[in-house]
Short mmCIF file of C-alpha atoms in Angstrom, two decimals:
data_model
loop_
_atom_site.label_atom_id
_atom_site.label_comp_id
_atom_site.label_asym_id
_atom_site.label_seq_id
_atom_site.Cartn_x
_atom_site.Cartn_y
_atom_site.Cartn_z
CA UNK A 1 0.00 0.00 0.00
CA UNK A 2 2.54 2.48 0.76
CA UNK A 3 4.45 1.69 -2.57
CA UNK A 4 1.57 2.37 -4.78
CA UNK A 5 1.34 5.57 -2.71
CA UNK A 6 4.74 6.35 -2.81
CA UNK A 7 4.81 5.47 -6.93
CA UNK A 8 1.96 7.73 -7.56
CA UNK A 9 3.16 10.56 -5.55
CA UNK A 10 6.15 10.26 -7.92
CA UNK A 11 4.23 10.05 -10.78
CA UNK A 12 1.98 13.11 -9.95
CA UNK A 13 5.51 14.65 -9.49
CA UNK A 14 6.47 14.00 -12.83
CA UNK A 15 3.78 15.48 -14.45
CA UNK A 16 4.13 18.86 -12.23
CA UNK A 17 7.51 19.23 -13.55
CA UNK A 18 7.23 18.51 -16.54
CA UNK A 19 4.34 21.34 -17.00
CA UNK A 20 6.86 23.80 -14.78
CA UNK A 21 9.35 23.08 -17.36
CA UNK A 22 6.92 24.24 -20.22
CA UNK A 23 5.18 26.64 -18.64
CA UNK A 24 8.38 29.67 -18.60
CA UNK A 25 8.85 28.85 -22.48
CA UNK A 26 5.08 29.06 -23.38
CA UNK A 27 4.76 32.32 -21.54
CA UNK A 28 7.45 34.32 -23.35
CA UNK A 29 6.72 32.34 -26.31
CA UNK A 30 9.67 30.45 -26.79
CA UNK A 31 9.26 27.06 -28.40
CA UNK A 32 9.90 23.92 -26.33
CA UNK A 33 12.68 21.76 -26.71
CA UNK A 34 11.99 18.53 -27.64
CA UNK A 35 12.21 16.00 -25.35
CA UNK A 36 15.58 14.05 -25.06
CA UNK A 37 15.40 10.39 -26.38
CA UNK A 38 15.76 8.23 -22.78
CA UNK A 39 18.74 6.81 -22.13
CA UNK A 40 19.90 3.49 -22.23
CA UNK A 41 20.17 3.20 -18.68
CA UNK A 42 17.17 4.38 -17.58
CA UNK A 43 15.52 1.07 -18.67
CA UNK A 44 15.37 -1.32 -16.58
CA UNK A 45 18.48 -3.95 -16.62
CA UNK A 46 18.01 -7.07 -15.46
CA UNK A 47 21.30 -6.82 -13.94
CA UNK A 48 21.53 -4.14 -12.33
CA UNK A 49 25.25 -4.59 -10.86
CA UNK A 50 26.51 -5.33 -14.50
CA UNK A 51 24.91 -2.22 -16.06
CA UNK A 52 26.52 0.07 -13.39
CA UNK A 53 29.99 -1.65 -14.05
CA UNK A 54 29.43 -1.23 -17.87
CA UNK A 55 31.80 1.58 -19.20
CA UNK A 56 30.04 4.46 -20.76
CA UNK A 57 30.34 4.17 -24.82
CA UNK A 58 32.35 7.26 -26.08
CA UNK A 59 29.70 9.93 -28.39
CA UNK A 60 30.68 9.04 -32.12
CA UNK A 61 32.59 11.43 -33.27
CA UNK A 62 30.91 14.23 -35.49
CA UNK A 63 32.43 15.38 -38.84
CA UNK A 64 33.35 18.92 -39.08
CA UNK A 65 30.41 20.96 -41.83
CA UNK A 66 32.08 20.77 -44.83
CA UNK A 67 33.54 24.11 -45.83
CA UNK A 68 31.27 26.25 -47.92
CA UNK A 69 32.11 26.65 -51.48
CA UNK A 70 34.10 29.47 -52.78
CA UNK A 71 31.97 32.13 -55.11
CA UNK A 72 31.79 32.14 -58.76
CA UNK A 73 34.24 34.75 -59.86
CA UNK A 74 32.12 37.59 -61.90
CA UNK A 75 31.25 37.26 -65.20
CA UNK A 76 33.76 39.54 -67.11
CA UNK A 77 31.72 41.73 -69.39
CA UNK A 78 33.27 41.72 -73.49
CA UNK A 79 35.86 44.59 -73.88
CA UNK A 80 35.37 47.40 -76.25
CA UNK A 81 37.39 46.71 -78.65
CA UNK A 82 38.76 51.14 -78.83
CA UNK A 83 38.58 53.05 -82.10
CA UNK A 84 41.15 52.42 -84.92
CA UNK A 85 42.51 49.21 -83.39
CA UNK A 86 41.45 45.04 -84.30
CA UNK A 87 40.95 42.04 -82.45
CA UNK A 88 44.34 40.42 -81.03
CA UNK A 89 43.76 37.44 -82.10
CA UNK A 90 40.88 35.38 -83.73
CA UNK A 91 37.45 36.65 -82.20
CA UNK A 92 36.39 34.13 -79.30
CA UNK A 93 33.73 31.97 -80.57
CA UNK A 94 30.34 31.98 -78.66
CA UNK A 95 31.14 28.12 -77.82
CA UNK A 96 33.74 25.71 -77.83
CA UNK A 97 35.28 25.08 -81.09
CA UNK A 98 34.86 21.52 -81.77
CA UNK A 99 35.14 19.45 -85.11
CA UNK A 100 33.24 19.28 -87.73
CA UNK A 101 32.97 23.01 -87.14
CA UNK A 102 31.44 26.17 -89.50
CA UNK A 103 32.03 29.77 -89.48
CA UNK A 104 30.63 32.78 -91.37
CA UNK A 105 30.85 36.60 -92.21
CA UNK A 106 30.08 38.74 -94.42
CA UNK A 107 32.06 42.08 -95.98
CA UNK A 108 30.77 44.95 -97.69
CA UNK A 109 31.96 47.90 -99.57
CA UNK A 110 29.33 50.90 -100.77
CA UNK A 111 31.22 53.85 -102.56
CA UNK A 112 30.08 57.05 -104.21
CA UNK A 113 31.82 58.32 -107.15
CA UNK A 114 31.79 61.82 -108.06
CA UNK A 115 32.85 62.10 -112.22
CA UNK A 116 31.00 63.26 -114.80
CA UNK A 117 30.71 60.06 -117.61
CA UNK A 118 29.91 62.35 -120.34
CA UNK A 119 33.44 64.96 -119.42
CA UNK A 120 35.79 62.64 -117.51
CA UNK A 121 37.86 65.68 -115.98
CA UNK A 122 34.78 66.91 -114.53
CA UNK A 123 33.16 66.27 -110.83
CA UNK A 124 29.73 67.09 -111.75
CA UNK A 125 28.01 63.65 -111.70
CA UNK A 126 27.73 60.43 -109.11
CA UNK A 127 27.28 57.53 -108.66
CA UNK A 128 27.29 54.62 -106.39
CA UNK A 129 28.75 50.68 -106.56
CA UNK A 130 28.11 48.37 -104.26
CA UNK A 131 30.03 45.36 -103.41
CA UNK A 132 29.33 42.35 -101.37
CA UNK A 133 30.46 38.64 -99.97
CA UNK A 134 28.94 36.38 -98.20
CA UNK A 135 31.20 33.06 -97.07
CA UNK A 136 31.75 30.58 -94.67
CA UNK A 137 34.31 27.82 -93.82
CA UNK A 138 34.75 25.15 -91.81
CA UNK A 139 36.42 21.73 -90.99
CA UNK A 140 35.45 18.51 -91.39
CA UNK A 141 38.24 16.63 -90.05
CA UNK A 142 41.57 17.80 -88.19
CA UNK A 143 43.33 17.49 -92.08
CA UNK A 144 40.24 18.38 -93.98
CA UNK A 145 39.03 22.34 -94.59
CA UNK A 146 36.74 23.93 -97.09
CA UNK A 147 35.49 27.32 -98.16
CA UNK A 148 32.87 28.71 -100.00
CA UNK A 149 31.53 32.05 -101.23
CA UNK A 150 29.45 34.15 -103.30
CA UNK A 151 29.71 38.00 -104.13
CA UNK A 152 28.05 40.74 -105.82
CA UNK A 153 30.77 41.32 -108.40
CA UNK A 154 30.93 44.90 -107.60
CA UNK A 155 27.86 45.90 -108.73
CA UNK A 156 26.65 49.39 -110.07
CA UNK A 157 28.57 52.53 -110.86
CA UNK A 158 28.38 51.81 -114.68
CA UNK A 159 25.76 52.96 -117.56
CA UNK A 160 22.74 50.80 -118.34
CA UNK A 161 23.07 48.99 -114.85
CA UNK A 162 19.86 47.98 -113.64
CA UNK A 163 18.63 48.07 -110.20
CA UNK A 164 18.60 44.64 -109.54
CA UNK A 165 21.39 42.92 -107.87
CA UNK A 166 23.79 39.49 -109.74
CA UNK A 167 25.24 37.12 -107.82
CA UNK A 168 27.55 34.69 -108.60
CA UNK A 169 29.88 31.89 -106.90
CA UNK A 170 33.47 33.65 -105.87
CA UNK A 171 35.04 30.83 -104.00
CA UNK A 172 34.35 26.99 -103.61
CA UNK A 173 37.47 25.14 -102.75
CA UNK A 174 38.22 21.98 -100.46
CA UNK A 175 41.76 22.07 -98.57
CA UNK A 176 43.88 19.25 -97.31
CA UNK A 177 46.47 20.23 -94.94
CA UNK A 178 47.94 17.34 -93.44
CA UNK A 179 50.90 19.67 -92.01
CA UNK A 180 51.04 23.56 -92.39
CA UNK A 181 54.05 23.37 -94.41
CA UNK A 182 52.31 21.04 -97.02
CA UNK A 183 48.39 21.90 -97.81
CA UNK A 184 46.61 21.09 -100.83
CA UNK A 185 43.44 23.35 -102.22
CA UNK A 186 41.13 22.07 -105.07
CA UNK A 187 38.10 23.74 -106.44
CA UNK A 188 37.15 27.58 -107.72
CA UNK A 189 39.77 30.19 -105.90
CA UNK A 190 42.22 32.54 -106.25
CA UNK A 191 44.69 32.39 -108.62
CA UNK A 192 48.31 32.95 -106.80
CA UNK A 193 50.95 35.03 -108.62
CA UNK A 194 51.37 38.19 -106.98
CA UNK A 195 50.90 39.92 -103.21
CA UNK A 196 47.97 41.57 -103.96
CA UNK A 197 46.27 38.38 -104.98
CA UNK A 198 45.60 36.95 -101.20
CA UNK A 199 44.85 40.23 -99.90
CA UNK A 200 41.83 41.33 -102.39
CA UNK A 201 40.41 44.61 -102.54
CA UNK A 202 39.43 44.10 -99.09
CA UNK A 203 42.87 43.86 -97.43
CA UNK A 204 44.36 46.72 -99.36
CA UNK A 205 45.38 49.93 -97.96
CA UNK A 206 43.95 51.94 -101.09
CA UNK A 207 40.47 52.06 -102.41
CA UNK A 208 41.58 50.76 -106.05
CA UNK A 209 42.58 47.49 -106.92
CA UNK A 210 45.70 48.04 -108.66
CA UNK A 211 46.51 47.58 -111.94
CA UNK A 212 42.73 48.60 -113.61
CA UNK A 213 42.32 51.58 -115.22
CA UNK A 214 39.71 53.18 -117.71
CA UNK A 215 39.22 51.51 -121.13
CA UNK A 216 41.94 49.41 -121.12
CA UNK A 217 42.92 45.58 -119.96
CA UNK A 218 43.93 44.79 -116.68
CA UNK A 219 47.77 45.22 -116.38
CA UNK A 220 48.15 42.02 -113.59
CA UNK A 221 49.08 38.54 -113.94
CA UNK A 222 46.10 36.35 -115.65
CA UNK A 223 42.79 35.19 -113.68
CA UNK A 224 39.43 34.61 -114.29
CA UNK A 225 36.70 36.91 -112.95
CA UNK A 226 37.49 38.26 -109.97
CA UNK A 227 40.78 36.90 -109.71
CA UNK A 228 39.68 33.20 -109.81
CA UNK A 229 39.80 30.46 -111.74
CA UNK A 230 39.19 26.60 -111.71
CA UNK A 231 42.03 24.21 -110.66
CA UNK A 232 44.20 23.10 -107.91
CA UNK A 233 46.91 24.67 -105.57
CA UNK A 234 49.68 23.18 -103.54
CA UNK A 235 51.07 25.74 -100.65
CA UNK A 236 52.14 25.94 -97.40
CA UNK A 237 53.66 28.14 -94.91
CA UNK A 238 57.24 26.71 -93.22
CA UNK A 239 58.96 28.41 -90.43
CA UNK A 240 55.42 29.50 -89.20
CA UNK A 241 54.93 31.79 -91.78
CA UNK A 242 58.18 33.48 -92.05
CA UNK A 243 58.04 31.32 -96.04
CA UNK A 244 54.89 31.17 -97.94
CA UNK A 245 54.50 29.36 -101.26
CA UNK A 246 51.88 28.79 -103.89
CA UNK A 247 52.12 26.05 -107.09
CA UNK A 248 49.44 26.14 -108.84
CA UNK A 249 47.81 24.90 -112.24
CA UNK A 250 44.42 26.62 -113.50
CA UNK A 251 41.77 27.13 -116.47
CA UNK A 252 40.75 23.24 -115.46
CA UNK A 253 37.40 24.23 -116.70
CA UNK A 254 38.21 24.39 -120.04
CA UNK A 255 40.04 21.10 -121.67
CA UNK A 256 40.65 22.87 -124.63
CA UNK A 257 42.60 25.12 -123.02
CA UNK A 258 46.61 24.40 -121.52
CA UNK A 259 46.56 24.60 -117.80
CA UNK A 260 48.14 27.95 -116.49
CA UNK A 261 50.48 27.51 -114.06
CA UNK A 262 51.14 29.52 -111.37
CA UNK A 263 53.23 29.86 -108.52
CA UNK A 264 54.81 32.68 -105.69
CA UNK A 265 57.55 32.60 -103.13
CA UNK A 266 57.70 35.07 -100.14
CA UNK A 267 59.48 35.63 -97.50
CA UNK A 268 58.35 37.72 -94.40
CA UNK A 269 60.97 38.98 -92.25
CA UNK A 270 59.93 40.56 -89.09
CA UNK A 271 56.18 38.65 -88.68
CA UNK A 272 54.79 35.79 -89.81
CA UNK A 273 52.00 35.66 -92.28
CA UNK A 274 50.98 32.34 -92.18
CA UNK A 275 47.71 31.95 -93.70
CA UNK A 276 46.25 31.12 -97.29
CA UNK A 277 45.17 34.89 -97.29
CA UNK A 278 46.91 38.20 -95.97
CA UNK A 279 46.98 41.84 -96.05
CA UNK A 280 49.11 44.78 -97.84
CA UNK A 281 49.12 46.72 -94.70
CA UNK A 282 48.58 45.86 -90.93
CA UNK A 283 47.42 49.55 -89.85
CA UNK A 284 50.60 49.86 -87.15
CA UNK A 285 50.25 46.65 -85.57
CA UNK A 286 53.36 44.77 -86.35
CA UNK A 287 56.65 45.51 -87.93
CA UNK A 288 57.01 43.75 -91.80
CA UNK A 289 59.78 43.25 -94.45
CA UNK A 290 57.91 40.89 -97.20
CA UNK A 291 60.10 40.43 -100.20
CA UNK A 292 58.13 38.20 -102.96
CA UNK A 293 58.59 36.58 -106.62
CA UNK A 294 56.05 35.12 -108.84
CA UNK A 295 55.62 34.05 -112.17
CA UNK A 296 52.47 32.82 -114.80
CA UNK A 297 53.24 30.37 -117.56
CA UNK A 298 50.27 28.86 -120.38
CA UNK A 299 51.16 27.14 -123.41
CA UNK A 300 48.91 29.57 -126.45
CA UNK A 301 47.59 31.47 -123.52
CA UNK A 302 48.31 35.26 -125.64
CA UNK A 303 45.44 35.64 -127.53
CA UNK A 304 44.06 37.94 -130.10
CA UNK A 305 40.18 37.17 -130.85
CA UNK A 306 39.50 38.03 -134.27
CA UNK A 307 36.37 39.91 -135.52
CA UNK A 308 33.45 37.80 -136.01
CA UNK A 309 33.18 36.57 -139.73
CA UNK A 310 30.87 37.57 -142.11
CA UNK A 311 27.84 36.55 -143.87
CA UNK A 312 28.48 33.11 -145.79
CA UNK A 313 32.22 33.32 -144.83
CA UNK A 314 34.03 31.47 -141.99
CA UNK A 315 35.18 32.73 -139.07
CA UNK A 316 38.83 33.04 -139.18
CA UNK A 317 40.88 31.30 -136.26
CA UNK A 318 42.28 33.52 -132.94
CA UNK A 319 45.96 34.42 -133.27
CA UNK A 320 47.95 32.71 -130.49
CA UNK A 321 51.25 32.92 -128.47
CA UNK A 322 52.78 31.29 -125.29
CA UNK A 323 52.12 33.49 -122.58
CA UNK A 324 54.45 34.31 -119.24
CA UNK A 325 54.62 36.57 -116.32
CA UNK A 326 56.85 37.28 -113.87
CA UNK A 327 56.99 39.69 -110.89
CA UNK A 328 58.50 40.89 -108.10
CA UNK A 329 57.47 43.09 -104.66
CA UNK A 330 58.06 44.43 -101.37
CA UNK A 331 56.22 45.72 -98.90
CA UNK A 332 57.86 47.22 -95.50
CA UNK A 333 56.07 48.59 -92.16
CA UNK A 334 57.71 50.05 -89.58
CA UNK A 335 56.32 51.14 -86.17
CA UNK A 336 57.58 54.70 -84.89
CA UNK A 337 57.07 53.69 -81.21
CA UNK A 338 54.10 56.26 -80.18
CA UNK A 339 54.07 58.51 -83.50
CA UNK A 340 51.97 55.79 -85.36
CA UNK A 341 53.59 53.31 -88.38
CA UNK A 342 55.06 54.47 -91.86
CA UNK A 343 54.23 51.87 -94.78
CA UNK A 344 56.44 51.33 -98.09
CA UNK A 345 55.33 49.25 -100.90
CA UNK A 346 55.84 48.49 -104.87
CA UNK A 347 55.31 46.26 -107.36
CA UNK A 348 56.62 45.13 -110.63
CA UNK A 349 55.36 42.94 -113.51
CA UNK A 350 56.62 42.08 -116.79
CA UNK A 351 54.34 40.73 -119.69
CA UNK A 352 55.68 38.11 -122.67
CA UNK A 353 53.13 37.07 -124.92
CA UNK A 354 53.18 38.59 -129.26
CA UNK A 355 48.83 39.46 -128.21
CA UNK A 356 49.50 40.28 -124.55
CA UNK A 357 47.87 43.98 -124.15
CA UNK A 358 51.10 45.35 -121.93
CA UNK A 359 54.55 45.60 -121.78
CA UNK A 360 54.93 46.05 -118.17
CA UNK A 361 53.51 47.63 -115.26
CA UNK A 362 54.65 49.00 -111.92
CA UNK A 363 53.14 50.42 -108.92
CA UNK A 364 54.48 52.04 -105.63
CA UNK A 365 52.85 53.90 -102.55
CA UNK A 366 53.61 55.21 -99.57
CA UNK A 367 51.47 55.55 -96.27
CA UNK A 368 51.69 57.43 -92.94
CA UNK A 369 49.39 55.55 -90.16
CA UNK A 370 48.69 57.89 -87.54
CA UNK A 371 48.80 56.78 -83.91
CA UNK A 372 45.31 56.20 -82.04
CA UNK A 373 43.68 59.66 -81.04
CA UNK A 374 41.39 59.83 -78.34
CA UNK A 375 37.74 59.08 -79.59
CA UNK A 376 38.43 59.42 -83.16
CA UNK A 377 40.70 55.70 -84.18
CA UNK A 378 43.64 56.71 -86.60
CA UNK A 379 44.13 58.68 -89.53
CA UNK A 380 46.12 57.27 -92.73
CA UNK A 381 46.92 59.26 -95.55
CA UNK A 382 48.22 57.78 -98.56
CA UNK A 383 49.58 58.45 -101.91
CA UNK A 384 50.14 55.68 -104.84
CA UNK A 385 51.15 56.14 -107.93
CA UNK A 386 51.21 53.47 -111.30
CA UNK A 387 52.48 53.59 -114.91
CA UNK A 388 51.93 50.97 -117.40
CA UNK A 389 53.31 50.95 -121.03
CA UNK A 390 51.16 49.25 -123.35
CA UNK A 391 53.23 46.33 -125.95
CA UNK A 392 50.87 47.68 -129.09
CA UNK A 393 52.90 50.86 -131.47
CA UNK A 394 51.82 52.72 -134.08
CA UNK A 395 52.32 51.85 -137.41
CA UNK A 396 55.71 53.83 -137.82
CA UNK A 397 56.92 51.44 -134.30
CA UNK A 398 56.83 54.16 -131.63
CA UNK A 399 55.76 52.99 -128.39
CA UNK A 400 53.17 54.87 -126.96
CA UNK A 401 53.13 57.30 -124.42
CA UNK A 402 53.14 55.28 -120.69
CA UNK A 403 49.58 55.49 -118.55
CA UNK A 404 49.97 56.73 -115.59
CA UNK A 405 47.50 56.58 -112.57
CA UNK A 406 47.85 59.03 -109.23
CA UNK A 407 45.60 58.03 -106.08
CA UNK A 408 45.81 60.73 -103.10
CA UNK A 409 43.63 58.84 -100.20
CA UNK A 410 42.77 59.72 -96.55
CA UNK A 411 41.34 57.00 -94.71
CA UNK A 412 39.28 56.96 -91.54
CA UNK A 413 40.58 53.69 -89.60
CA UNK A 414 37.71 52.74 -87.30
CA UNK A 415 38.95 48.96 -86.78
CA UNK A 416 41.24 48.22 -89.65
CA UNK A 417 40.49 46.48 -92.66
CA UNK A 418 36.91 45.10 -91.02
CA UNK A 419 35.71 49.28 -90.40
CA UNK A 420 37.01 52.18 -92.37
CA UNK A 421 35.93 54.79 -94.40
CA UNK A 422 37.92 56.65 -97.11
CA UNK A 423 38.31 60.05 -98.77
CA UNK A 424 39.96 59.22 -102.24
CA UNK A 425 41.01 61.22 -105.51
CA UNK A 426 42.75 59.91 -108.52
CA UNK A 427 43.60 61.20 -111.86
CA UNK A 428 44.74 59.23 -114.41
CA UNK A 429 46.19 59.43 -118.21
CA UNK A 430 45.55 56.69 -120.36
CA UNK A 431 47.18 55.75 -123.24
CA UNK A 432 46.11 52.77 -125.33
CA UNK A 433 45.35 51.04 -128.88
CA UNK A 434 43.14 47.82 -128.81
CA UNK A 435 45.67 45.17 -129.78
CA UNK A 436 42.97 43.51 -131.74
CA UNK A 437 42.78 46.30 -134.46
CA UNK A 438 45.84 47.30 -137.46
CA UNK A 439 48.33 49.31 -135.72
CA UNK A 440 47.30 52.80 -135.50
CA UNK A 441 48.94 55.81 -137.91
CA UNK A 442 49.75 57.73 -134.73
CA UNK A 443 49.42 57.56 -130.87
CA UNK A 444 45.93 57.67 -129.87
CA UNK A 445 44.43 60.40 -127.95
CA UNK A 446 45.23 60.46 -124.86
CA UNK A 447 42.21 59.83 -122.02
CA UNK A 448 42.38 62.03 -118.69
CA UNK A 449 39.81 62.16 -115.90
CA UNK A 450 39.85 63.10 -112.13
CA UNK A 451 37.14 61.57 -109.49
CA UNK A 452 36.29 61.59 -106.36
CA UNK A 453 35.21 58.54 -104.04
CA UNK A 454 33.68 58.31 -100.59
CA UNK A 455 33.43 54.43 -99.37
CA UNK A 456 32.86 52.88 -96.53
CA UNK A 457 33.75 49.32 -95.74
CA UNK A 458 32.23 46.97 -93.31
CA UNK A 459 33.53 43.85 -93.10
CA UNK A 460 32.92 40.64 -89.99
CA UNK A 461 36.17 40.06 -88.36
#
C-alpha cells in the first residue's frame, strides 16, 4: 500500500515538472525543446550490478560541416574593342570550337563616285557601286578544310546597270592540310601570282585594286573573274609563316585550253604571315619586311580574238602565243614607337606574250598611319602612284606614251580592314590602242579624268 502511494506521488511529481518546465517557455513564447530520447540506462536492466559496471560508450565522433564553397568569380563583361585598333587574335567563338565546325561573315563595300561620264575631268556627276560577300568555312576533319563564297561582283557605278542585284559563286574550294608546311586546295579560288592576290580589294590599304584603269585591260598577272579560276593549288607556310608558297595549275574548266600555271615565293621577315590569305598593310600593328617573286606560264595562252566573220564566210581562227609573267614586290612597315607606323610598298610585272595587251607595269605607294587619337581611331593618308606601257605601237613602231594613274587617299581607320571609311582622288592618263585592231597611224588620244570617291567598308572580323 505504501508503494503504490509512494509510486503515484512520484508520478503526480512528474507530471508537475514537466508542466513547470513548459510553462516559462510558453509564456514568453519560446518554443519547447523537444524532449531528449531516454537513455539506455534508464531502462530497466536485469542486472543491475553489470549495467553500473558497464563503461560508458564514447559519443561518435561528429564530422566537421564541410567548408562552404568558394563564389563564382564575376562574369567579365566583353571589352570594347577602342577606335582604330582590331581584335588580337581570332574573335572568341560563342562556344567551344569543336570538329566538324562552321564559321561565317560577311564584308561589304558601298562607294560614291563623283565624275561626270559624259566629261571625264569633270566632278559634276555620281554615282554609287556596291560590293558584297557572303562566305563561310569550316572543318570537317583535323586534315580536312573547305570554303565557300558568293559575291556581288561589284555591282553598279556603270551605264545601263539595272537596279537589280547578280550574284555569282566567288570561291568553292576543299583544302587538305595534313601539315602547315604542305596543304593542298582544289576547287574555284584565287589564282596565286602576286601579293595583292591573297589580300583582295578588301585587305588593301587603297580604295583601287591596282593595276585597272579606264578603257583598257587589266595590267596584272592572268585570272578569271574576280581573280579566280578553276584548278588546284599546292602551298604551305614553313617556319610558321616566315616562307609562304603557292604552285598552282588553273583554267581546269576548259580542256581545250593548256593549264596555267602559277606559282609565288615570299618571304616575311619581321612577322609571320601564315595563312592562305593576308593583307598589304597591318594599320601599325606589327613591324614587316615581305620580299616576294612570282611568275604565270600557259602554253597559247596570248590571244588575239579576231572579228566575227561575215555573212556566208568562216570565221577566221584567234591568233595565239605562249604566254608568261613574272613579278616581283616588297612591302615594309615600320612602327615609330608612339608617332603611329610608316608603310612602303611596290610592285613590278613584266608581260611576254606577241597578243599580250602590256609591256609592263609598276606600282608604288607610300602611307603614314597615324597613332590612335582619343575618340576618333587613326588617320592614314596615302599616296600611290602606277604607270603601265602598253606592248601595241603605231604603225611607224613608236611605243606609246606610258599610262599613268595618281591616287591621293585619306582613310578613316575605325577597326582596320573590317571598319574604315575613305576620302579618295585619282587622276589618271591613259594611253592605249586595242591590240585587236591594225596598228594605228599615230598615238591615240590620250584619255584624262579626275574623281572623287567616298566608301565605306564593313567587313565581320
Amino acid at each position: 500500500m505504501e508503494n503504490s502511494r509512494t509510486n503515484y506521488a512520484l508520478g503526480v511529481g512528474s507530471v508537475i515538472a514537466v508542466f513547470v518546465a513548459l510553462l516559462p517557455n510558453a509564456a514568453f513564447g519560446q518554443p519547447a525543446p523537444e524532449p531528449s530520447p531516454p537513455e539506455a540506462a534508464a531502462a530497466p536492466s536485469p542486472n543491475p550490478g553489470a549495467a553500473e559496471a558497464a563503461p560508458t560508450p564514447p559519443p561518435e565522433p561528429r564530422m566537421p560541416p564541410a567548408p562552404p564553397a568558394p563564389p563564382a568569380p564575376p562574369a567579365v563583361p566583353p571589352q570594347e574593342i577602342p577606335l582604330g585598333t582590331a581584335p588580337k587574335g581570332p574573335v572568341a567563338p560563342a562556344f567551344a570550337p569543336t570538329i566538324p565546325n562552321i564559321d561565317y561573315g560577311g564584308r561589304l563595300r558601298v562607294g560614291v563616285r563623283f565624275q561626270n561620264p559624259s566629261s571625264p575631268n569633270s566632278l559634276g556627276d555620281v554615282a554609287q557601286t556596291v560590293s558584297a560577300d557572303l562566305y563561310a568555312s569550316g572543318q570537317i576533319q583535323k586534315m580536312w578544310k573547305w570554303l565557300i563564297s558568293i559575291t556581288t561582283d561589284n555591282y553598279g557605278g556603270a551605264a545601263g546597270n539595272p537596279s537589280t542585284v547578280p550574284l555569282g559563286l566567288l570561291d568553292a574550294m576543299a583544302t587538305f592540310a595534313p601539315l602547315p608546311e604542305i596543304q593542298l586546295s582544289v576547287g574555284r579560288m584565287l589564282v596565286m601570282a602576286d601579293r595583292y592576290s591573297p589580300s583582295g580589294p578588301w585587305g588593301l590599304d587603297q580604295w583601287f585594286y591596282p593595276g585597272f584603269y579606264v578603257g583598257t585591260p587589266p595590267a596584272v598577272p592572268k585570272g578569271g573573274p574576280a581573280g579566280r579560276d578553276v584548278g588546284a593549288t599546292l602551298w604551305g607556310a614553313p617556319l610558321g609563316g616566315h616562307v609562304k608558297y603557292y604552285l598552282g595549275a588553273y583554267q581546269l574548266q576548259d580542256p581545250t585550253l593548256a593549264p596555267l600555271y602559277s606559282g609565288r615565293l615570299q618571304v616575311s621577315l619581321l612577322s609571320q604571315e601564315p595563312h592562305w590569305f593576308h593583307r598589304t598593310t597591318y594599320y601599325g600593328d606589327r613591324d614587316l619586311v615581305s620580299i616576294g617573286v612570282g611568275g604565270q606560264l600557259q602554253k597559247n595562252g596570248s590571244v588575239m580574238m579576231m572579228p566575227p566573220a561575215m555573212a556566208g564566210m568562216m570565221a577566221p581562227a584567234s591568233l595565239l602565243d605562249n604566254y608568261r609573267e613574272v613579278n616581283v614586290d616588297l612591302i615594309v612597315e615600320k612602327r615609330l614607337g608612339d608617332s603611329g607606323a610608316i608603310s612602303v610598298e611596290g610592285a613590278y610585272y613584266n608581260f611576254h606574250g606577241t597578243y599580250q595587251p602590256w609591256n609592263w607595269s609598276a606600282v608604288g605607294s607610300i602611307a603614314y598611319n597615324s597613332p590612335v587619337l582619343p575618340g576618333i581611331g587613326k588617320l592614314r593618308p596615302s599616296f600611290r602612284f602606277q604607270q603601265a606601257q602598253a606592248r601595241q605601237t603605231t604603225a611607224a613602231g613608236d611605243s606609246l606614251d606610258p599610262t599613268r594613274v595618281y591616287d591621293a587617299q585619306l582613310t578613316y581607320v575605325v577597326m582596320h580592314w573590317f571598319a574604315h571609311v575613305m576620302l579618295t582622288y585619282r587622276h589618271y592618263d591613259t594611253v592605249f590602242a586595242s591590240p585587236s585592231m591594225a596598228a594605228p597611224m599615230v598615238a591615240p588620244a590620250h584619255t584624262t579624268g579626275n574623281m572623287v570617291v567616298i566608301g565605306v567598308q564593313l567587313w565581320d572580323p
